[in-house]
CSV table of C-alpha atoms and ligand atoms in Angstrom, one decimal:
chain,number,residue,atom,x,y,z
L,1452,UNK,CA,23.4,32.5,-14.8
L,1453,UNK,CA,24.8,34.5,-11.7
L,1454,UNK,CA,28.2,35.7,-12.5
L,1455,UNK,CA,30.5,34.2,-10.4
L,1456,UNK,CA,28.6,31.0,-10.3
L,1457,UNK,CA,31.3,28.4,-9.8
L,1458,UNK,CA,33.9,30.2,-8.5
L,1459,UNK,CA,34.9,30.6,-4.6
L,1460,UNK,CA,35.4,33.6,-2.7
L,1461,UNK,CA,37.6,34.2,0.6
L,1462,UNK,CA,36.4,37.9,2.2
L,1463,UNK,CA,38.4,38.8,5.6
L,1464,UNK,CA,36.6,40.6,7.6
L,1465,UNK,CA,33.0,39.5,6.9
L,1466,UNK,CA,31.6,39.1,10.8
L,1467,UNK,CA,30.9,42.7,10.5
L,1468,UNK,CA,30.7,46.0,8.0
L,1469,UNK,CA,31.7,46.0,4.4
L,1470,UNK,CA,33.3,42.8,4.4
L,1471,UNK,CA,29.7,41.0,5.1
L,1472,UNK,CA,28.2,43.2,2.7
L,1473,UNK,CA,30.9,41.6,0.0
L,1474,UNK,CA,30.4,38.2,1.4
L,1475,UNK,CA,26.2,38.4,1.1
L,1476,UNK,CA,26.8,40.0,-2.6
L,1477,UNK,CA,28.9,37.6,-3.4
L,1478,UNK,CA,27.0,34.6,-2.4
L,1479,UNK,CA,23.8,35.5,-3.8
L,1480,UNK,CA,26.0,36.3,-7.1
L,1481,UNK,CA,26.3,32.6,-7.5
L,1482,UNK,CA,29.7,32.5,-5.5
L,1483,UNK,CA,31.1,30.0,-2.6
L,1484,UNK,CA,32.2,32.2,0.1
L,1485,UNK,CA,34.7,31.9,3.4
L,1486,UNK,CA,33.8,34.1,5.9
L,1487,UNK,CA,35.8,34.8,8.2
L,1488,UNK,CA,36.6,37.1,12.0
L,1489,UNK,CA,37.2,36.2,15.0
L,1490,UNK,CA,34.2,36.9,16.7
L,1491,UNK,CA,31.8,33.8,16.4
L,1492,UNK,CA,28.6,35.4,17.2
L,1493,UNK,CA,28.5,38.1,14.6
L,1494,UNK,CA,29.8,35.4,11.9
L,1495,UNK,CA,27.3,33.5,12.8
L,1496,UNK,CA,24.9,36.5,11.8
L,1497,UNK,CA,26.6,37.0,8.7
L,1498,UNK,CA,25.5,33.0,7.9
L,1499,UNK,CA,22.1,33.3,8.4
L,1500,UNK,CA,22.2,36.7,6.4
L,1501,UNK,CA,23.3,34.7,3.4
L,1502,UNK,CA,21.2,31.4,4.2
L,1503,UNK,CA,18.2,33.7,4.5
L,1504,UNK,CA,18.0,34.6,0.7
L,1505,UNK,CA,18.0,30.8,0.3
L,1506,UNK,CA,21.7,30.3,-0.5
L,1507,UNK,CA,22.3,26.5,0.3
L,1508,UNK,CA,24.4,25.5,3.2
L,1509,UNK,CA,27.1,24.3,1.1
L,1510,UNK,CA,28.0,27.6,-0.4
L,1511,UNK,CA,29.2,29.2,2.9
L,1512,UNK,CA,32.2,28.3,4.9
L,1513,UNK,CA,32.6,30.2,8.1
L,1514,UNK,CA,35.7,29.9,9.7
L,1515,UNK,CA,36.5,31.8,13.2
L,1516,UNK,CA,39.9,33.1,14.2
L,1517,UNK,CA,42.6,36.2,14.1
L,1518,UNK,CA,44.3,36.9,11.3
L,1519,UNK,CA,46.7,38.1,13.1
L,1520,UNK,CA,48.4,34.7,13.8
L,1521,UNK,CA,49.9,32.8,10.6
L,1522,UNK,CA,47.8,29.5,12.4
L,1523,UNK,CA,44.6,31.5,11.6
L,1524,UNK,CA,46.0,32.5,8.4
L,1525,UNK,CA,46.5,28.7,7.6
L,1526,UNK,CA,43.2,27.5,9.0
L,1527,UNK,CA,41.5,29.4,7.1
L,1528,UNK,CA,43.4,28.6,3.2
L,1529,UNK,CA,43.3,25.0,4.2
L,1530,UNK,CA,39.6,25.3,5.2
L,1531,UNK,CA,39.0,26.8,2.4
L,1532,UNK,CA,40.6,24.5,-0.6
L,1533,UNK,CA,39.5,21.4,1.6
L,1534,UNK,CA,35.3,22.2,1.3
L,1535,UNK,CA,35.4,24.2,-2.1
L,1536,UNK,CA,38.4,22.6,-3.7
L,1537,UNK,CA,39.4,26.1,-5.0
L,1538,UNK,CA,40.2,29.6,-4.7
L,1539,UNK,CA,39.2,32.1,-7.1
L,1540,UNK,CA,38.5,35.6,-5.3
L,1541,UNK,CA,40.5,36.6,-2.2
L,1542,UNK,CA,39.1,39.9,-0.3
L,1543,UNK,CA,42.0,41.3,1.8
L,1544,UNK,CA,39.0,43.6,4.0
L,1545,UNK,CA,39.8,43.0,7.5
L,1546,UNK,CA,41.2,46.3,9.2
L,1547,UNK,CA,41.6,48.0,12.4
L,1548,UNK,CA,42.9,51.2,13.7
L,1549,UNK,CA,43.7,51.8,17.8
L,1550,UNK,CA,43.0,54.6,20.0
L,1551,UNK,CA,45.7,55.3,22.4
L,1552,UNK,CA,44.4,54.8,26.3
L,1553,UNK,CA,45.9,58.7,26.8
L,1554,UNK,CA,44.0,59.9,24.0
L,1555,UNK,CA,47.3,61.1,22.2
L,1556,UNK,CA,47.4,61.3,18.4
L,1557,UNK,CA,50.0,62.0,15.4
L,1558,UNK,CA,53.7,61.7,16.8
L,1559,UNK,CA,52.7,61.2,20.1
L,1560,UNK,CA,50.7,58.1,20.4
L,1561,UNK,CA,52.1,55.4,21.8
L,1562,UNK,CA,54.4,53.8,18.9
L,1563,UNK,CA,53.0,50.1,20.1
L,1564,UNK,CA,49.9,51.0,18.1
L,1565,UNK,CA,52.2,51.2,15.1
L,1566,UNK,CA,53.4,47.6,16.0
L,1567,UNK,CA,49.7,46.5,15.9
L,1568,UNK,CA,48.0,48.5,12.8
L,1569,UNK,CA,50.9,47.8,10.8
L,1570,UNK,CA,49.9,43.7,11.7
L,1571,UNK,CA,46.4,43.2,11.0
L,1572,UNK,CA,46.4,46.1,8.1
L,1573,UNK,CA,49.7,45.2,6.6
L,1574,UNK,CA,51.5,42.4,7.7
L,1575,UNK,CA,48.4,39.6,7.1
L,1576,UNK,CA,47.6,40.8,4.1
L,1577,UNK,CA,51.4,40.0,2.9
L,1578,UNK,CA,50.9,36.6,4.4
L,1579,UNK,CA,47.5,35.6,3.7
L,1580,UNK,CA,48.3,36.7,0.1
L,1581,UNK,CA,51.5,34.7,0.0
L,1582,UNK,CA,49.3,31.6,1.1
L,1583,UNK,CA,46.5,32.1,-1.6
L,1584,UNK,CA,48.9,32.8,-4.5
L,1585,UNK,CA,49.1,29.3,-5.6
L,1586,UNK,CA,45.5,28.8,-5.8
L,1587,UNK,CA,44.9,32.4,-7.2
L,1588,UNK,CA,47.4,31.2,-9.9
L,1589,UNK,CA,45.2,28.0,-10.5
L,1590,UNK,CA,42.2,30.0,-11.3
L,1591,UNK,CA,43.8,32.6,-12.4
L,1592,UNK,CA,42.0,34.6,-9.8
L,1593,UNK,CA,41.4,38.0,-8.4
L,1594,UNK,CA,42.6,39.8,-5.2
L,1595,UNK,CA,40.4,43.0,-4.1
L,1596,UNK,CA,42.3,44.6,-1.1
L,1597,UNK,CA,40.2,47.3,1.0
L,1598,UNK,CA,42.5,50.4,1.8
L,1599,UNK,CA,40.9,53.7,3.2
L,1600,UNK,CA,41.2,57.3,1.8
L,1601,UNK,CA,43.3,57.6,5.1
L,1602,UNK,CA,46.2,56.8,3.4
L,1603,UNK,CA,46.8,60.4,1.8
L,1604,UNK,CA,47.8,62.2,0.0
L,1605,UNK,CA,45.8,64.3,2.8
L,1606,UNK,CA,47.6,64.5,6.3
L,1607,UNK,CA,45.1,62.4,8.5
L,1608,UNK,CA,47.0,63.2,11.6
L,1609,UNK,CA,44.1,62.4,14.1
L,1610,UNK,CA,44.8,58.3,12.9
L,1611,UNK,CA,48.4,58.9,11.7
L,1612,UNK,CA,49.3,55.1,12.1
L,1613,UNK,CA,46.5,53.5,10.6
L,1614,UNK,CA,46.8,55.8,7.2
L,1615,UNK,CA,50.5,55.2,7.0
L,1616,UNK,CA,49.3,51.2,7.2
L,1617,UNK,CA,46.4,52.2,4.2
L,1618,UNK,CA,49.4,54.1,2.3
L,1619,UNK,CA,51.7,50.5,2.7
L,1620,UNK,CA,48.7,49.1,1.1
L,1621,UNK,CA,48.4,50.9,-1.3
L,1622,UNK,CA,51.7,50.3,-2.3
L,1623,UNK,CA,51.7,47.0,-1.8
L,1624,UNK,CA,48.7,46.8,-4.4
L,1625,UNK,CA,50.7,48.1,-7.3
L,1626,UNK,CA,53.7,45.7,-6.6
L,1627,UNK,CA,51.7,42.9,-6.2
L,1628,UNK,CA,49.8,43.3,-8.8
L,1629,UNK,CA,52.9,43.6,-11.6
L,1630,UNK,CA,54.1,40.8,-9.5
L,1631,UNK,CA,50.9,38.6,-9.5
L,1632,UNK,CA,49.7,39.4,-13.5
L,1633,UNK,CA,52.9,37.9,-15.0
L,1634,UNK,CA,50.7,34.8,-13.4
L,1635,UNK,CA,47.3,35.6,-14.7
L,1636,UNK,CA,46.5,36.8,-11.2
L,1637,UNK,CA,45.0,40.7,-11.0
L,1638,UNK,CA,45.2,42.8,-8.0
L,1639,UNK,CA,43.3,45.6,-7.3
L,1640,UNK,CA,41.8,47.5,-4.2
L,1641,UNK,CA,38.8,50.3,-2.8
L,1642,UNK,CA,39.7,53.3,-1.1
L,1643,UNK,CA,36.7,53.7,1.2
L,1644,UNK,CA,36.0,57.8,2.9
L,1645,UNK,CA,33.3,57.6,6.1
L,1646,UNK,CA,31.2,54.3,6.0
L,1647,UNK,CA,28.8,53.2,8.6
L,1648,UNK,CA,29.9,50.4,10.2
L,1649,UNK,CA,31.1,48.9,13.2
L,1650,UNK,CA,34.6,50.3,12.7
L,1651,UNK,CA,34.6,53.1,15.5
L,1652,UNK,CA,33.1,51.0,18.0
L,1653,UNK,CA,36.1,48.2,17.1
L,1654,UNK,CA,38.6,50.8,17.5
L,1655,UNK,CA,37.7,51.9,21.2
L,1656,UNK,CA,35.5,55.0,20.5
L,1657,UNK,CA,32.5,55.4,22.7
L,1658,UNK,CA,29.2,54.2,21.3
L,1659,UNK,CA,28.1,56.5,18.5
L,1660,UNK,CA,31.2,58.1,18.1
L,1661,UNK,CA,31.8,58.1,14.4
L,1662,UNK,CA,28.3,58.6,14.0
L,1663,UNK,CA,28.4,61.8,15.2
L,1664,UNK,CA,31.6,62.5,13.3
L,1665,UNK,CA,29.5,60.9,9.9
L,1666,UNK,CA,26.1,63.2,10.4
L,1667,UNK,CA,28.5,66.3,11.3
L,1668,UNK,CA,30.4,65.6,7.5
L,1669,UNK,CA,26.8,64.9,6.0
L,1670,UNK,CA,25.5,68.5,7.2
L,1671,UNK,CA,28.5,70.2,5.3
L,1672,UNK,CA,29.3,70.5,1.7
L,1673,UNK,CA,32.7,71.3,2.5
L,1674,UNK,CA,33.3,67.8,4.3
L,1675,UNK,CA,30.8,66.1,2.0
L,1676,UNK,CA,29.6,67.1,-1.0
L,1677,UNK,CA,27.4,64.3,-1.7
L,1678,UNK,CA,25.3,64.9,1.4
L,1679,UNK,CA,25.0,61.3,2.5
L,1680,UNK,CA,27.8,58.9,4.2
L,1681,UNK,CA,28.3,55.6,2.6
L,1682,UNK,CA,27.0,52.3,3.9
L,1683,UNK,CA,28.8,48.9,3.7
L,1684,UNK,CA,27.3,47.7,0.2
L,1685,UNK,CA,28.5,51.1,-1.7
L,1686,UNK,CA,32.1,49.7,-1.2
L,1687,UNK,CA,30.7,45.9,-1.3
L,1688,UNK,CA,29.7,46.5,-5.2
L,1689,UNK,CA,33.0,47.6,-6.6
L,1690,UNK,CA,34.8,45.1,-4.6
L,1691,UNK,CA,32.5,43.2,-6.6
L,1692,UNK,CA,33.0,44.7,-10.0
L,1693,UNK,CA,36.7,44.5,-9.2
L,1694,UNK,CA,36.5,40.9,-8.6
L,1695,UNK,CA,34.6,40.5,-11.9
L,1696,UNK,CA,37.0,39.7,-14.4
L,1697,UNK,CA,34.4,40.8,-17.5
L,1698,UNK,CA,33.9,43.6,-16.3
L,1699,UNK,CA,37.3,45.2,-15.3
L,1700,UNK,CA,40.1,43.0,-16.9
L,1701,UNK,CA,41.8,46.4,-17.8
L,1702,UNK,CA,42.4,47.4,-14.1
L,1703,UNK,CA,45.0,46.1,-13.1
L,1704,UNK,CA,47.0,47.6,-9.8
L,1705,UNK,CA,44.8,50.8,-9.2
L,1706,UNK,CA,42.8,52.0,-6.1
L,1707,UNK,CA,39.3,53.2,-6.9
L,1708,UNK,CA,38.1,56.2,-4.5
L,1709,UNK,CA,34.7,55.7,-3.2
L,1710,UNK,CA,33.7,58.9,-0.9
L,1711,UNK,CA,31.0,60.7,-1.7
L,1712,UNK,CA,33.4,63.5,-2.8
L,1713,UNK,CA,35.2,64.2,0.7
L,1714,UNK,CA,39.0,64.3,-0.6
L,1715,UNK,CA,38.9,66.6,-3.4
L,1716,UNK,CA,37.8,69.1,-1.0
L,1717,UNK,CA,38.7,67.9,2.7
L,1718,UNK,CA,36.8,70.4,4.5
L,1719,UNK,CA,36.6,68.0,7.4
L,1720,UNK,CA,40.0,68.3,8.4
L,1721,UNK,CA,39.4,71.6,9.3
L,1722,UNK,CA,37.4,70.7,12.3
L,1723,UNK,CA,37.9,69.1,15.9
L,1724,UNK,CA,37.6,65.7,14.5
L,1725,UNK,CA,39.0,64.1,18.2
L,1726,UNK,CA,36.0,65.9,19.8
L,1727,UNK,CA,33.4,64.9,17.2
L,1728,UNK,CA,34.4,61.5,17.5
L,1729,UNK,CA,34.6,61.7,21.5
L,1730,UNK,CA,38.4,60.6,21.4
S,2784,NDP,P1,34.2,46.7,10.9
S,2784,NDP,O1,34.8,46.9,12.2
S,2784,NDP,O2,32.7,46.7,10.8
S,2784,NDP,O3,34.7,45.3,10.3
S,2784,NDP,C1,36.1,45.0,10.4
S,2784,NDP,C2,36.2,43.5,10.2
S,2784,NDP,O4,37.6,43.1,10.3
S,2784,NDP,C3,35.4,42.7,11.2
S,2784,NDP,O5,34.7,41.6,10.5
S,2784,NDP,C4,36.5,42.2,12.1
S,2784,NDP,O6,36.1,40.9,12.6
S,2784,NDP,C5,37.6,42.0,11.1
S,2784,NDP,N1,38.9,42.0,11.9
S,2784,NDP,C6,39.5,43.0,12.5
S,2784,NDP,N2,40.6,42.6,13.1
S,2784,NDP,C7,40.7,41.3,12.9
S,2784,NDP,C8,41.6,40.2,13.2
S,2784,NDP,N3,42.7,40.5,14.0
S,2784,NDP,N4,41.4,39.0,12.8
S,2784,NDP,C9,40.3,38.7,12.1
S,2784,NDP,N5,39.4,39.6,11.7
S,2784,NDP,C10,39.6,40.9,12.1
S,2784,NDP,O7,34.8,47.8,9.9
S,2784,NDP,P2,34.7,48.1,8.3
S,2784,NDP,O8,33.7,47.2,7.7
S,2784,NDP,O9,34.5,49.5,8.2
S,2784,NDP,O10,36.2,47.7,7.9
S,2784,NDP,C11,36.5,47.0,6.7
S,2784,NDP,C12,37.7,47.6,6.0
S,2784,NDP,O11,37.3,48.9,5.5
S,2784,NDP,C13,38.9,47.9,6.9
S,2784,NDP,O12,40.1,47.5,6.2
S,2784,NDP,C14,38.9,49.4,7.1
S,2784,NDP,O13,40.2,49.9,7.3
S,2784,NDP,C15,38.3,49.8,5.8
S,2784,NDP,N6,37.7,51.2,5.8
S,2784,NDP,C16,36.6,51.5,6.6
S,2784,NDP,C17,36.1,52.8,6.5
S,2784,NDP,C18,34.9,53.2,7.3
S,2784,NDP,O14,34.5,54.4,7.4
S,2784,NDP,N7,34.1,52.2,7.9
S,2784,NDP,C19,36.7,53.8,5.8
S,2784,NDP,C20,37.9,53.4,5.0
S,2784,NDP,C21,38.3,52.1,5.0
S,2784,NDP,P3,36.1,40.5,14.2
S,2784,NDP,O15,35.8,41.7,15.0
S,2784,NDP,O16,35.0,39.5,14.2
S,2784,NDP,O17,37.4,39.9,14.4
């Protein structure tokens, strides 16, 4: 039997990136999923992805709108519980991080970017999680949240505000997770380094940008040391093994660090990453 045959999986995020990657691994692990962004079109692509390998209809819920509004939020749980009748695996994946229009970075970009990272990267994942926690506690369930190796202890000064939203997170994690296993519930979260995915493009660079950025990083040890960037299903299968309680019923709270190596040497800071990336 597929291991998470009978349980239901909510993954934020998954029009796009890692977050489909989960939701298609999930799926053809036996699992219900929610999908979920706000773009209709490329949720619609994540659908067929999954109905492709012959999953039937019924398994997959998609449900378009922006987490960013508590109405979305609520949509979606309510969605959820009234097709599948049960919540067993929340993904907190969706993410963003903004360019400023001027191009500034660290202290001097625009502070309103602060307002809006902190939102979708922070603030919905308090209250989606806060909506979900009594049907986590029902199944005593799982939460995977998706952070970023942004979040330090390395100065990532080119997107100050989005790590300072990954190193919330982070925290957030740990409490939740001494908060949440008292109920049966565990918490744990990926740290992702440089994965291909439609993140750059998302967050206003030009076409190719973080591409650039990614083959730059895979042509030097000192950025790299792996020699190859991540795609979307390296993350997907330890948000997966996270999720499966068998398998990692001792983690409880922790972030694991998937990144080909890049922050335990961090060459990459050392270069003009605002040029690479055409900011
Ligand atoms: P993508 O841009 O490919 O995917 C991001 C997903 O988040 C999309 O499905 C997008 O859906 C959704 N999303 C963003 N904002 C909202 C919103 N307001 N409401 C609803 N959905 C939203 O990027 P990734 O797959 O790379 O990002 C997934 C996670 O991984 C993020 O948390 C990111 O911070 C993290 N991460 C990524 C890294 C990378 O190198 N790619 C590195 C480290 C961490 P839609 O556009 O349809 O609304």
């Amino acid at each position: 039997m597929a291991r998470f045959t009978g349980k239901v999986a909510l993954v934020t995020g998954s029009s796009n990136g890692i977050g489909r990657a989960a939701a298609i691994l999930f799926a053809l692990d036996g699992a219900k999923v929610t999908i979920t962004g706000r773009n209709a079109q490329r949720l619609e692509e994540t659908r067929q992805e999954i109905l492709k390998s012959g999953i039937p209809e019924s398994h997959v819920l998609a449900v378009a709108c922006d987490l960013g509004s508590e109405q979305g939020q609520d949509e979606l749980i309510n969605s959820t519980i009234k097709s599948f009748g049960r919540l067993d695996i929340l993904v907190n994946n969706a993410g963003a991080a903004f360019t400023d229009s001027q191009g500034r970075t660290g202290l001097d970009q625009d502070v309103s970017d602060y307002d809006k990272v902190m939102h979708i990267n922070m603030r919905s994942v308090i209250t989606l999680t806060q909506k979900a926690k009594k049907y986590l506690i029902e199944t005593k369930g799982e939460i995977v949240n998706v952070s970023s190796v942004a979040a330090g202890p390395q100065a990532h000064v080119d997107m100050m505000y989005y790590g300072m939203s990954k190193a919330a997170l982070d925290n957030f994690t740990r409490c939740a997770a001494i908060d949440l296993i008292q109920h049966g519930v565990r918490v744990n979260s990926v740290s992702p380094g440089g994965v291909t995915t439609g993140f750059g493009e998302a967050m206003g660079l030009p076409v190719g940008g973080f591409d650039n950025l990614w083959h730059f990083m895979e042509s030097r040890k000192e950025c790299l040391p792996c020699g190859k960037i991540g795609q979307p299903e390296d993350i997907a299968n330890i948000i997966l093994f996270l999720a499966d309680r068998e398998l990692s019923f001792y983690i409880i709270g922790q972030s694991i660090v998937a990144d080909g190596g890049s922050t335990l040497v961090m060459g990459v800071q050392a270069h003009d990453m605002k040029t690479l990336m055409g900011m």
